[in-house]
CSV table of C-alpha atoms in Angstrom, one decimal:
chain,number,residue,atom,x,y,z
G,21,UNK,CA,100.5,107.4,92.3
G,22,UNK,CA,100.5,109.8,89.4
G,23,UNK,CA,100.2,113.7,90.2
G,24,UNK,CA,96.5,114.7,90.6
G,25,UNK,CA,96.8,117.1,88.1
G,26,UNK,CA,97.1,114.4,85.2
G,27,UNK,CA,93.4,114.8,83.9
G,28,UNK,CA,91.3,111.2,83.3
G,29,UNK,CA,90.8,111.9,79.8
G,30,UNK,CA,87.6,113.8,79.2
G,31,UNK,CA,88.1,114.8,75.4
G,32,UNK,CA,84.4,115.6,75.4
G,33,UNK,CA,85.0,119.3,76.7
G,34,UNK,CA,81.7,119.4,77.8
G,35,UNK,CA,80.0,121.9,80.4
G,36,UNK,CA,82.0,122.5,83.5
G,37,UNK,CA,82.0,119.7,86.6
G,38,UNK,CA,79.2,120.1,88.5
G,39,UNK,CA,80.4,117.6,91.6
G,40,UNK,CA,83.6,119.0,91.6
G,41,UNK,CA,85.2,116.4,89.6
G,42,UNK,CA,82.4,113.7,87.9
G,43,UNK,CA,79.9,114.9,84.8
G,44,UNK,CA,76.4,113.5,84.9
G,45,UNK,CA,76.3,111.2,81.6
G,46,UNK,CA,74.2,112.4,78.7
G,47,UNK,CA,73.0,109.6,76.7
G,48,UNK,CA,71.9,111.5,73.6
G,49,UNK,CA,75.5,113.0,72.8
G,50,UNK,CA,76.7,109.5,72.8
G,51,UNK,CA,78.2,107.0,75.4
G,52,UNK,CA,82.0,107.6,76.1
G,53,UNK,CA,84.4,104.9,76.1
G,54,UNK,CA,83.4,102.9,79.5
G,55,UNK,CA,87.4,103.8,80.5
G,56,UNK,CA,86.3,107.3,80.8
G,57,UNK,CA,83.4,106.5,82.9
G,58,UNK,CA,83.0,106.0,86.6
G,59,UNK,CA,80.2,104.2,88.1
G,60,UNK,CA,79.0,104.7,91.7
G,61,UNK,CA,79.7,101.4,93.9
G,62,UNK,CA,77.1,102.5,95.9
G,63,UNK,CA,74.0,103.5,94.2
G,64,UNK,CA,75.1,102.2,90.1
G,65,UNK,CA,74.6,106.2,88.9
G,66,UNK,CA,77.2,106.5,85.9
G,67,UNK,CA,79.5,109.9,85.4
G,68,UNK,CA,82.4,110.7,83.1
G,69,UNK,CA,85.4,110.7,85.3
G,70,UNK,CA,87.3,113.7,85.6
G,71,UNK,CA,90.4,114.1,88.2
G,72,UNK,CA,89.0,117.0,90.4
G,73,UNK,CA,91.0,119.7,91.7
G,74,UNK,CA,94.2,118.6,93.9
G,75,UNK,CA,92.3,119.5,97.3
G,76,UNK,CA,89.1,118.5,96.1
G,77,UNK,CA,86.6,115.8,95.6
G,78,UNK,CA,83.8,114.2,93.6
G,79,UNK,CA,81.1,113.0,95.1
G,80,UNK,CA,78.4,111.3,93.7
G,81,UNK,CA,74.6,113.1,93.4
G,82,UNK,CA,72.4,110.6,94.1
G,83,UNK,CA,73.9,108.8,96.9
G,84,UNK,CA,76.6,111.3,98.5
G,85,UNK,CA,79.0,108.5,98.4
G,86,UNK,CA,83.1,109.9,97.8
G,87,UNK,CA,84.0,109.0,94.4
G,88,UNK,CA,87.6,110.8,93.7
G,89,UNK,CA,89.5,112.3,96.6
G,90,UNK,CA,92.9,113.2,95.4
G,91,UNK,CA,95.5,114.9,97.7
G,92,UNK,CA,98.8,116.3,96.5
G,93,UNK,CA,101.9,114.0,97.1
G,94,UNK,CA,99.4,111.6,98.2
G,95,UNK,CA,101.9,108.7,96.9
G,96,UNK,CA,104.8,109.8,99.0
G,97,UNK,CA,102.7,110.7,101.9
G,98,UNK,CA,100.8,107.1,102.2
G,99,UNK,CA,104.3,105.5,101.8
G,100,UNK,CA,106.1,107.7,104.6
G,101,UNK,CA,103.0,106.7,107.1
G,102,UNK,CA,103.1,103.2,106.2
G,103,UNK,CA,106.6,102.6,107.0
G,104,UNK,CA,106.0,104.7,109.8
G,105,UNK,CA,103.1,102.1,110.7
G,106,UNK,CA,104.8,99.0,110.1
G,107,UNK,CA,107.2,99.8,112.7
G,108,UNK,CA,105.4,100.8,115.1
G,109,UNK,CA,102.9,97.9,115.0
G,110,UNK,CA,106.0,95.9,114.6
G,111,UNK,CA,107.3,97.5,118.1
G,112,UNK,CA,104.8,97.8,120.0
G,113,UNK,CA,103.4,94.1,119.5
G,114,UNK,CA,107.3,92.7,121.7
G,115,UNK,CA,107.2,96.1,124.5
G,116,UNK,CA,105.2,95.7,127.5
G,117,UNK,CA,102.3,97.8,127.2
G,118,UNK,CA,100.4,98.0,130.4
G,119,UNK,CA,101.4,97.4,133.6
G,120,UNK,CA,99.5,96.5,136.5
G,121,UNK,CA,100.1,96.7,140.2
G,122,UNK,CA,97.6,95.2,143.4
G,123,UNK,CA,99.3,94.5,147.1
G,124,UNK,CA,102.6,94.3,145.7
G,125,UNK,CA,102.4,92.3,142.9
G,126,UNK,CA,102.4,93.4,139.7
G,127,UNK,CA,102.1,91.8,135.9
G,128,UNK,CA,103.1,93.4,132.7
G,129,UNK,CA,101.7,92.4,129.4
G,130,UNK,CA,102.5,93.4,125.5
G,131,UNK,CA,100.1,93.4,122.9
G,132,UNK,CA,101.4,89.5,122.2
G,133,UNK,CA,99.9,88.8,125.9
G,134,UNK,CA,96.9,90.2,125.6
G,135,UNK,CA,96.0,88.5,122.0
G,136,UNK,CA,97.4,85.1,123.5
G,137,UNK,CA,95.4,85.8,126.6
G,138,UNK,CA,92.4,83.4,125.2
G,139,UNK,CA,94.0,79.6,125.9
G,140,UNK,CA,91.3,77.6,127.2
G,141,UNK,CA,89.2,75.4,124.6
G,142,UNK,CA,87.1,76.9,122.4
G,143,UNK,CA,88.1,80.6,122.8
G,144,UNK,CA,91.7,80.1,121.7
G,145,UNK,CA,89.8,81.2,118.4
G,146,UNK,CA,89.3,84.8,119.8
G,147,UNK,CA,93.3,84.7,120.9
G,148,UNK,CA,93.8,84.0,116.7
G,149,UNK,CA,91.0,86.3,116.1
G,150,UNK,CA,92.2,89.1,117.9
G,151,UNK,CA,96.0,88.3,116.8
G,152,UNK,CA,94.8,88.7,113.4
G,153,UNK,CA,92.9,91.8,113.6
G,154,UNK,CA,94.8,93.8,115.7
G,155,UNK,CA,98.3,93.0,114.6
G,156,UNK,CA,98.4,90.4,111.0
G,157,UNK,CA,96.2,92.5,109.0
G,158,UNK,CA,97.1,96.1,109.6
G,159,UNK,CA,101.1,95.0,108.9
G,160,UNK,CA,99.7,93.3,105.8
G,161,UNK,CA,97.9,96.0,104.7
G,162,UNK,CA,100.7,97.9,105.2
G,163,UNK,CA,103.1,96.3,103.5
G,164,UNK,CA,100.6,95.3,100.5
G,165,UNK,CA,100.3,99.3,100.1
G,166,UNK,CA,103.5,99.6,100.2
G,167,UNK,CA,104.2,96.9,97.8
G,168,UNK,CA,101.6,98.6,95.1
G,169,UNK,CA,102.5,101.6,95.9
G,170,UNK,CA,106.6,102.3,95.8
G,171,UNK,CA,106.9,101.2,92.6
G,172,UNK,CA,104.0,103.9,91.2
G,173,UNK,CA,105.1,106.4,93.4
G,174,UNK,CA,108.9,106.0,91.5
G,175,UNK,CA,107.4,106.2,88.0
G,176,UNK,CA,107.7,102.7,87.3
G,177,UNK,CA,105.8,99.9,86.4
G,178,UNK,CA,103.1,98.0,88.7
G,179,UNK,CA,104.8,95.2,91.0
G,180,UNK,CA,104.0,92.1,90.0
G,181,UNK,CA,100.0,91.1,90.9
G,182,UNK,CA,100.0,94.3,92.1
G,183,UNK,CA,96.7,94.3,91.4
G,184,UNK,CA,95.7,91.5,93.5
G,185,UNK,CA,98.0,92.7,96.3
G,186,UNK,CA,95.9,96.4,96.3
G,187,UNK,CA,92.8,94.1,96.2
G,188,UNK,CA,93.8,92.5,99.2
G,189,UNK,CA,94.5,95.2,101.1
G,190,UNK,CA,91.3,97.0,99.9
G,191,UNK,CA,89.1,93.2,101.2
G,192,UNK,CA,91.2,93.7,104.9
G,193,UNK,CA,90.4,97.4,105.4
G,194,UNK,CA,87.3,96.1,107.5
G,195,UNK,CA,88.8,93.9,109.3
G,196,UNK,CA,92.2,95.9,110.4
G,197,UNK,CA,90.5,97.1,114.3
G,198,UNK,CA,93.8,99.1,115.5
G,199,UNK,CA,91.8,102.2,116.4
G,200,UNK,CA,89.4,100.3,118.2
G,201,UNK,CA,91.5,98.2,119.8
G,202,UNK,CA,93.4,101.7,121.6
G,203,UNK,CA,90.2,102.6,122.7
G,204,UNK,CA,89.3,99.2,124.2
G,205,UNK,CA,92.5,99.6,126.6
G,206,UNK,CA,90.8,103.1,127.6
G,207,UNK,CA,87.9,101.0,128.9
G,208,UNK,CA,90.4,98.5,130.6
G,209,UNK,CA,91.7,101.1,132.7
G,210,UNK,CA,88.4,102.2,134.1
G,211,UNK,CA,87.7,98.8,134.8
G,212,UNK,CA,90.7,97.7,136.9
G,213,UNK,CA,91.0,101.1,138.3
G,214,UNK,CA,89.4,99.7,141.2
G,215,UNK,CA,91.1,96.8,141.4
G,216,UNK,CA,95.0,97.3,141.0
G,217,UNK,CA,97.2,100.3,139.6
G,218,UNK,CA,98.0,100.6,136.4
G,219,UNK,CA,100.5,102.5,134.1
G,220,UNK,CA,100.7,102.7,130.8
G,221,UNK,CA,104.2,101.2,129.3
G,222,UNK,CA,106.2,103.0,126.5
G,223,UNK,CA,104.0,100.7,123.3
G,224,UNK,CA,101.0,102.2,125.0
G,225,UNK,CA,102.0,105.4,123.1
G,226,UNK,CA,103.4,104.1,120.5
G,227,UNK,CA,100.1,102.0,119.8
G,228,UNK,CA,98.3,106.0,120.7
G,229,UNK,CA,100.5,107.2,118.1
G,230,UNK,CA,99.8,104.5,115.7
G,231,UNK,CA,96.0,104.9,115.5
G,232,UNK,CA,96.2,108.9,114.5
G,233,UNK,CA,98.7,107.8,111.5
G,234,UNK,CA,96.4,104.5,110.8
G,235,UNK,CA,93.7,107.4,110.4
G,236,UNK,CA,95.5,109.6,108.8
G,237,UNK,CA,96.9,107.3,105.9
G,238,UNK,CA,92.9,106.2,105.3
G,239,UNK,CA,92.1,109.9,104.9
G,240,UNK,CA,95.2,110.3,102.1
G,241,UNK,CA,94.1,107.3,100.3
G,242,UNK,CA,91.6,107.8,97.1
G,243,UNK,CA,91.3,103.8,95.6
G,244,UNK,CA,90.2,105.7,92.9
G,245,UNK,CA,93.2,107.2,91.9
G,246,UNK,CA,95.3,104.3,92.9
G,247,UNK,CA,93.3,102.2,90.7
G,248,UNK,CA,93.6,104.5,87.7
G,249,UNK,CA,97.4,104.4,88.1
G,250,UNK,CA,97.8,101.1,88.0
G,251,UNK,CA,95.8,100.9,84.9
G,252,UNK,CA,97.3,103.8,83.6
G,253,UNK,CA,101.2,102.9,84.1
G,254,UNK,CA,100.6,99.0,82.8
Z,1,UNK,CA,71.0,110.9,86.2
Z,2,UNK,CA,71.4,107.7,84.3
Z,3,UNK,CA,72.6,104.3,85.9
Z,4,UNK,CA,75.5,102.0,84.3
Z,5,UNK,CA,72.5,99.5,84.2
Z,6,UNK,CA,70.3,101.7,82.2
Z,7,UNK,CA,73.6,102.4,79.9
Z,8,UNK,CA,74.2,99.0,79.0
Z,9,UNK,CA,77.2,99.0,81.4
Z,10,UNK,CA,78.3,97.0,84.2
Z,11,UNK,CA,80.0,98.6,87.1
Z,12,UNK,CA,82.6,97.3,89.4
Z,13,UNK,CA,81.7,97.6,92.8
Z,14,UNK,CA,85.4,97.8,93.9
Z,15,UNK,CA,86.8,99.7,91.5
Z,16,UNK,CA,84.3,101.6,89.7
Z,17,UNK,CA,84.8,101.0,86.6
Z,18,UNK,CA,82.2,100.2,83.9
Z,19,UNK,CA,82.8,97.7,81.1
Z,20,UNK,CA,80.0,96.6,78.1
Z,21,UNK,CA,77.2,94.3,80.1
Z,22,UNK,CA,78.5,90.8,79.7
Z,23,UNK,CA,81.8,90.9,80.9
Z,24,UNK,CA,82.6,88.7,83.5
Z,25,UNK,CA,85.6,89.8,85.6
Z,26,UNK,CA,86.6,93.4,86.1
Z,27,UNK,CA,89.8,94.1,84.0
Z,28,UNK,CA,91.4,96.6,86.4
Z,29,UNK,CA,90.6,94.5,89.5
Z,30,UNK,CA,89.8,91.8,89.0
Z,31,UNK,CA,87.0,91.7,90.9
Z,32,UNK,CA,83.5,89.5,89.7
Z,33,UNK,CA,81.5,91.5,88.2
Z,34,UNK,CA,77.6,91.9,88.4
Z,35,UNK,CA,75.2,94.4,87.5
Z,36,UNK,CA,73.1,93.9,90.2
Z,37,UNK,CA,74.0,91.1,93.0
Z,38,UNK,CA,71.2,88.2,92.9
Z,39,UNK,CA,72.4,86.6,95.7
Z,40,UNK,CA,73.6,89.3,97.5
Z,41,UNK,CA,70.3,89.0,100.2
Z,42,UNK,CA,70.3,85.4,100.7
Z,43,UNK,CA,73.9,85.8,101.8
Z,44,UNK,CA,72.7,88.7,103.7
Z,45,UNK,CA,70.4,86.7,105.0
Z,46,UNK,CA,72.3,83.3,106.3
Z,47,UNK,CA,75.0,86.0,108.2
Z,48,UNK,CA,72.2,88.1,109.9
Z,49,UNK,CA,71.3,84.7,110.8
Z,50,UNK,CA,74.3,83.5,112.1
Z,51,UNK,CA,74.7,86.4,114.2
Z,52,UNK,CA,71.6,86.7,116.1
Z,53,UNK,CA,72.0,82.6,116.7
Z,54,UNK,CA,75.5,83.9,118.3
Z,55,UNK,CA,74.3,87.2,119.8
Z,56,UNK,CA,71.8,85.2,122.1
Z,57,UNK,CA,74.7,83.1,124.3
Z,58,UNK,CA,76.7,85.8,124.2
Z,59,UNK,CA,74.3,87.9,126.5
Z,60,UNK,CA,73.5,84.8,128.8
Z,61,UNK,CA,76.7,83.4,129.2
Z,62,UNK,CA,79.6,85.2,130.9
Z,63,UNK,CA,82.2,87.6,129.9
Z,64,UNK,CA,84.4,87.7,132.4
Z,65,UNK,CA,85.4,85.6,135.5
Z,66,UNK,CA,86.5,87.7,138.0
Z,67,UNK,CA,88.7,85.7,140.7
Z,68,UNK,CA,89.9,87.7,143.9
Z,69,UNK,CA,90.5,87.0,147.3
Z,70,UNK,CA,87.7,87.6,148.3
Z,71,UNK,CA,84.8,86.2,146.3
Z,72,UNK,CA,84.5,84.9,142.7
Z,73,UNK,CA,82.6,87.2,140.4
Z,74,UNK,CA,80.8,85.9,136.9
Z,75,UNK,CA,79.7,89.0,135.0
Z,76,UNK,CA,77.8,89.2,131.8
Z,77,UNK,CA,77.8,92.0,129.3
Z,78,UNK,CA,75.0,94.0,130.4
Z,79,UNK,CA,76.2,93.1,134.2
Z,80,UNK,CA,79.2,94.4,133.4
Z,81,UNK,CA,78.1,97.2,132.2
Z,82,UNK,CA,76.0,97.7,135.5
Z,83,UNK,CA,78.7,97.4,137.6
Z,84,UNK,CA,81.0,100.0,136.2
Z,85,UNK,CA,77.8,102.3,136.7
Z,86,UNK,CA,77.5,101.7,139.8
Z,87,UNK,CA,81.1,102.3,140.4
Z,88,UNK,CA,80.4,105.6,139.6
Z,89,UNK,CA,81.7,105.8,135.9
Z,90,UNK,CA,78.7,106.4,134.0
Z,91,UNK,CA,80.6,107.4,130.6
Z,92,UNK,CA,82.3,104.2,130.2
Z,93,UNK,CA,79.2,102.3,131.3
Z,94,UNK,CA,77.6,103.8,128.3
Z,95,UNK,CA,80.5,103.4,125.6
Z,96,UNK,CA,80.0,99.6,126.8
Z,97,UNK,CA,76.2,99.3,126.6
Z,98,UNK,CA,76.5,100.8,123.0
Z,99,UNK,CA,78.5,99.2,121.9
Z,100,UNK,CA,77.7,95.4,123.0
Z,101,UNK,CA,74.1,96.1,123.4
Z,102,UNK,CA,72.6,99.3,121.9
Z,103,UNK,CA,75.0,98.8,118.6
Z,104,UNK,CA,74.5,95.5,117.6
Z,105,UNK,CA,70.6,95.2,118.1
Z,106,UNK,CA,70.2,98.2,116.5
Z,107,UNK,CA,72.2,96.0,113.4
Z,108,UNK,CA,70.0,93.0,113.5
Z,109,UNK,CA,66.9,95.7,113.2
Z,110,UNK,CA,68.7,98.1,110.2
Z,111,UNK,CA,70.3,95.3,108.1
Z,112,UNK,CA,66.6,93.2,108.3
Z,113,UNK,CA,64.9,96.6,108.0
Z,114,UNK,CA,67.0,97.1,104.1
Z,115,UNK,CA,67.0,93.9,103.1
Z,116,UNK,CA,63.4,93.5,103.3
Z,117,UNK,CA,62.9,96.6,101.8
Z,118,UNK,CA,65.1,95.6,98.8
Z,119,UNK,CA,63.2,92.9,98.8
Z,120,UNK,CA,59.7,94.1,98.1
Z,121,UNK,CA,61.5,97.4,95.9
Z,122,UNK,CA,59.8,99.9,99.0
Z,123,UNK,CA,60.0,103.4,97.4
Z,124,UNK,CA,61.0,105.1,100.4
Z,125,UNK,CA,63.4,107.2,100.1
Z,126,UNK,CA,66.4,105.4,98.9
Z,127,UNK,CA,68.8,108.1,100.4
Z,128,UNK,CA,68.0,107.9,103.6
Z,129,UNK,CA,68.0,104.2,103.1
Z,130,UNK,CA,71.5,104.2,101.8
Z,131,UNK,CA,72.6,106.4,104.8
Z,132,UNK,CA,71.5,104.0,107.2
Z,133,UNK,CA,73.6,101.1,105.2
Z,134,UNK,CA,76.6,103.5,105.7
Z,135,UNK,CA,75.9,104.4,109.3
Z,136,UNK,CA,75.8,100.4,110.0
Z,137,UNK,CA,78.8,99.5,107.7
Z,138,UNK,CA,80.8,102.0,109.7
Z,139,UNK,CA,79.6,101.4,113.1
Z,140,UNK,CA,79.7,97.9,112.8
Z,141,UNK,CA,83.4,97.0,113.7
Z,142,UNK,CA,83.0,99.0,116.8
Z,143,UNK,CA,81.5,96.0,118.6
Z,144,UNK,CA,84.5,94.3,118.7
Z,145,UNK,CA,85.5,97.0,121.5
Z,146,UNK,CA,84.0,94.6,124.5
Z,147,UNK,CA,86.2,91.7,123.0
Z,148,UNK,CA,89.3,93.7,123.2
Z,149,UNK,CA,88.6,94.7,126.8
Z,150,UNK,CA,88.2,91.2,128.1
Z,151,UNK,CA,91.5,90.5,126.5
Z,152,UNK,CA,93.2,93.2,127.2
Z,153,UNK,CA,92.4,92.6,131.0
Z,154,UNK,CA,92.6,88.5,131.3
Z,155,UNK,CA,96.1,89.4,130.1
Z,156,UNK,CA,97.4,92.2,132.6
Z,157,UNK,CA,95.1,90.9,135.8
Z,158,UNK,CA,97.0,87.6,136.8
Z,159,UNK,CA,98.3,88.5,139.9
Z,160,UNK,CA,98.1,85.2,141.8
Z,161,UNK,CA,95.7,85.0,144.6
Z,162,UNK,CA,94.9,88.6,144.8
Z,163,UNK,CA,93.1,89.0,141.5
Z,164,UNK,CA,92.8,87.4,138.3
Z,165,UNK,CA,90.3,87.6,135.3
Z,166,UNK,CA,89.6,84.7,132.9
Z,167,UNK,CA,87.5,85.3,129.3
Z,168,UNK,CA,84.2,83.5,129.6
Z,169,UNK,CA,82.4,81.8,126.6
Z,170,UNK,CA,80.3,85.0,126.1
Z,171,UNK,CA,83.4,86.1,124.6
Z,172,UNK,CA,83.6,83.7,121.5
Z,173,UNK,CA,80.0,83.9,120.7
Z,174,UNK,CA,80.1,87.6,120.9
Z,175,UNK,CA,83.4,88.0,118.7
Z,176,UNK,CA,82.0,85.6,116.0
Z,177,UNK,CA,78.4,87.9,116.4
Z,178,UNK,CA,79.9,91.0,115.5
Z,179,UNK,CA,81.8,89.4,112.8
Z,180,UNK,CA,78.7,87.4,111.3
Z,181,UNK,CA,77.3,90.6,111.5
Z,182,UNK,CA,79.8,92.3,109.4
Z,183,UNK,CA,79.7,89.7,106.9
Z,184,UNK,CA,76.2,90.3,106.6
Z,185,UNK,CA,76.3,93.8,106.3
Z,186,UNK,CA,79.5,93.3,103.5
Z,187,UNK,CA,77.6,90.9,101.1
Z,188,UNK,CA,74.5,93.9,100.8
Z,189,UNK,CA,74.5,95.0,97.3
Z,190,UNK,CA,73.4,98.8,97.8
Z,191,UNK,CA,72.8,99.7,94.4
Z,192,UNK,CA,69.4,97.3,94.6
Z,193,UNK,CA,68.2,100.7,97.2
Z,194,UNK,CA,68.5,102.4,93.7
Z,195,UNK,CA,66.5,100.8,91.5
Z,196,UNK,CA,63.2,101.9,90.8
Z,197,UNK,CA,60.3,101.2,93.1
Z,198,UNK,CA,57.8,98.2,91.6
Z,199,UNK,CA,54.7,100.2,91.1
Z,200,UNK,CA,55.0,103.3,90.3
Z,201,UNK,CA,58.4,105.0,88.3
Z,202,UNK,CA,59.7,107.4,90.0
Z,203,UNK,CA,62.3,110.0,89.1
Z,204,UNK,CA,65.0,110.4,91.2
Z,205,UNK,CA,65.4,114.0,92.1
């Protein structure tokens, strides 16, 4: 990603940013160029796109919604955390993860257990379902940001598709439930607490670990601005 | 405050950026682009659909088969949910109620509430309207919580005879619920909450 403090062209020099970043448009001074404009996705309101500060943000008027968010070294910070995720997700699918004990017998399962665990008939669709959004599409996502965004980060030009690839991983930002998932084993516990003993094995914390960094790297990363780079270095 | 609309433009919902009305794919994205989504409710529509049809087995049937020595336990959601209250636990009775019960009714009710308003261009206020989109596009995925639990547990409680715990159908329908549900909340074009009321124009503030 480009530094924050390369300005989207606004050679209009108009009055200062009101929303910390986006100008209201004024129709009877003209219409900029539509590649200096930035249209809310949520509520259609048009503003002329300016990056805001490094720290801060532009948000729209009307609806409230976050338009720019740029952070500092956002680039290398989203790529650090991504790695950091893909090996973690990547570990702590194959370790044991909780571990169960009841009148001297005891089970173990890893994350691959648990998302096999559906196998009769019909409901080994929630076994592929939960596969997929607890482990597939969070190491996609991962390694489609990456994929977009090494090559930016370096100064070069866009991978190949990369456009598609950061489209992807925009479409499967729903559907990546890793955070959700961690607190679905908190419920677990309380429910078998009853029942057997249970510990928590070492990709328990890993996973615990994983969920603050998945969190973190959504908070460091403004489509925006990753958008406007990719346009920007083709 | 002027829309891309009312300029001529069209905005890209994925992107946000605005090209000359008339273009047909964004040129940064490559996303579709429309200036307002025509088909965006009956799409809205057919999931919400879909998910209620799924939401209704998924409360009768069971979510859990619970096998010990003992006895042979079948427990829905909401008994589920009992049971852990009874046990004492009244936090995580709660988190599971919201989330499998209070959650996705609450949905059904807010997506039906907006679409219908879009529908006849209401005039309430289209901020608070928009909120609530926002509060049920974030809150949405959350449901999946109950479906990870049963998971989690049919995978770690085999212990032979002493205890085991199986996934019941509930499971499926529920899963494919909360997703339908999500689809249906996804395919809502919010900038329709924007435009102007059908009677009388009003300026937004």
């Amino acid at each position: 990603m480009q530094p924050p403090s390369a300005p989207a062209s606004n050679d209009r020099g108009a009055a200062t940013p009101t929303a910390g970043g986006v100008l209201p448009v004024d129709p009877p001074e003209g219409l900029p160029p539509p590649e200096d404009l930035i249209a809310c996705p949520g509520c259609d309101a048009l503003y002329v796109a300016q990056m805001p500060e490094p720290t801060g943000r532009a948000v729209c008027e009307r609806c409230h919604r976050v338009l720019i968010a740029p952070r500092l070294d956002a680039g290398l910070r989203i790529i650090a955390l991504t790695l950091a995720i893909t090996i973690l997700v990547t570990a702590a699918v194959f370790f044991p993860f909780l571990q169960i004990e009841a009148a001297g017998m005891g089970n173990r399962a890893s994350i691959m257990d648990v998302a096999t665990s559906f196998r009769s008939g019909v409901l080994v669709l929630v076994s592929v379902a939960t596969i997929a959004v607890i482990v597939l599409v969070p190491l996609m996502r991962t390694l489609l940001l990456l994929y977009v965004l090494v090559p930016l980060t370096a100064g070069r030009r866009p991978a190949r598709h990369a456009r598609g690839a950061f489209r992807l991983a925009q479409e499967m930002k729903p559907w990546a439930m890793t955070e959700i998932f961690a607190i679905g084993c908190a419920v677990a516990l309380v429910k078998v607490a009853s029942l057997a003993h249970l510990e928590f094995g070492a990709a328990f914390w890993m996973f615990a670990v994983l969920v603050i960094i998945v969190i973190a790297n959504d908070i460091y990363m403004c489509s925006w601005s990753i958008w406007k780079s990719i346009e920007d270095a083709e | 405050m002027i829309t891309a609309r009312e300029a001529g433009l069209i905005a890209c919902r994925r992107c946000a950026r605005a090209w000359p009305m008339g273009t047909k794919v964004c040129g940064r994205c490559g996303s579709r682009l429309m200036s307002r989504d025509t088909t965006s409710l009956s799409r809205v529509w057919a999931w919400w659909v879909a998910g209620v049809i799924c939401y209704i087995p998924a409360n009768l049937s069971p979510m859990l088969v619970t096998t010990t020595l003992l006895q042979r336990q079948e427990n829905t959601i909401v008994g589920g949910a009992v049971e852990i209250a009874e046990s004492g636990d009244w936090g995580v009775a709660a988190i599971v109620l919201i989330a499998s019960v209070v959650i996705p009714i609450g949905k059904f009710i807010a997506i039906a509430y907006l679409a219908i308003s879009v529908a006849r261009r209401s005039a309430r206020s289209p901020l608070a309207r928009y909120r609530l989109y926002e509060v049920v596009e974030f809150i949405g995925r959350w449901s999946m919580i109950d479906v990870f639990v049963v998971a989690i547990l049919s995978a770690l409680v085999q212990l032979s005879v002493v205890a085991t715990i199986r996934p019941g159908p509930a499971a499926l329908t529920f899963a494919l619920s909360v997703i339908f549900t999500m689809l249906s909340a996804q395919s809502f074009d919010t900038r329709m909450i924007w435009d102007p009321p059908r009677r009388r124009d009003r300026d937004d503030a």
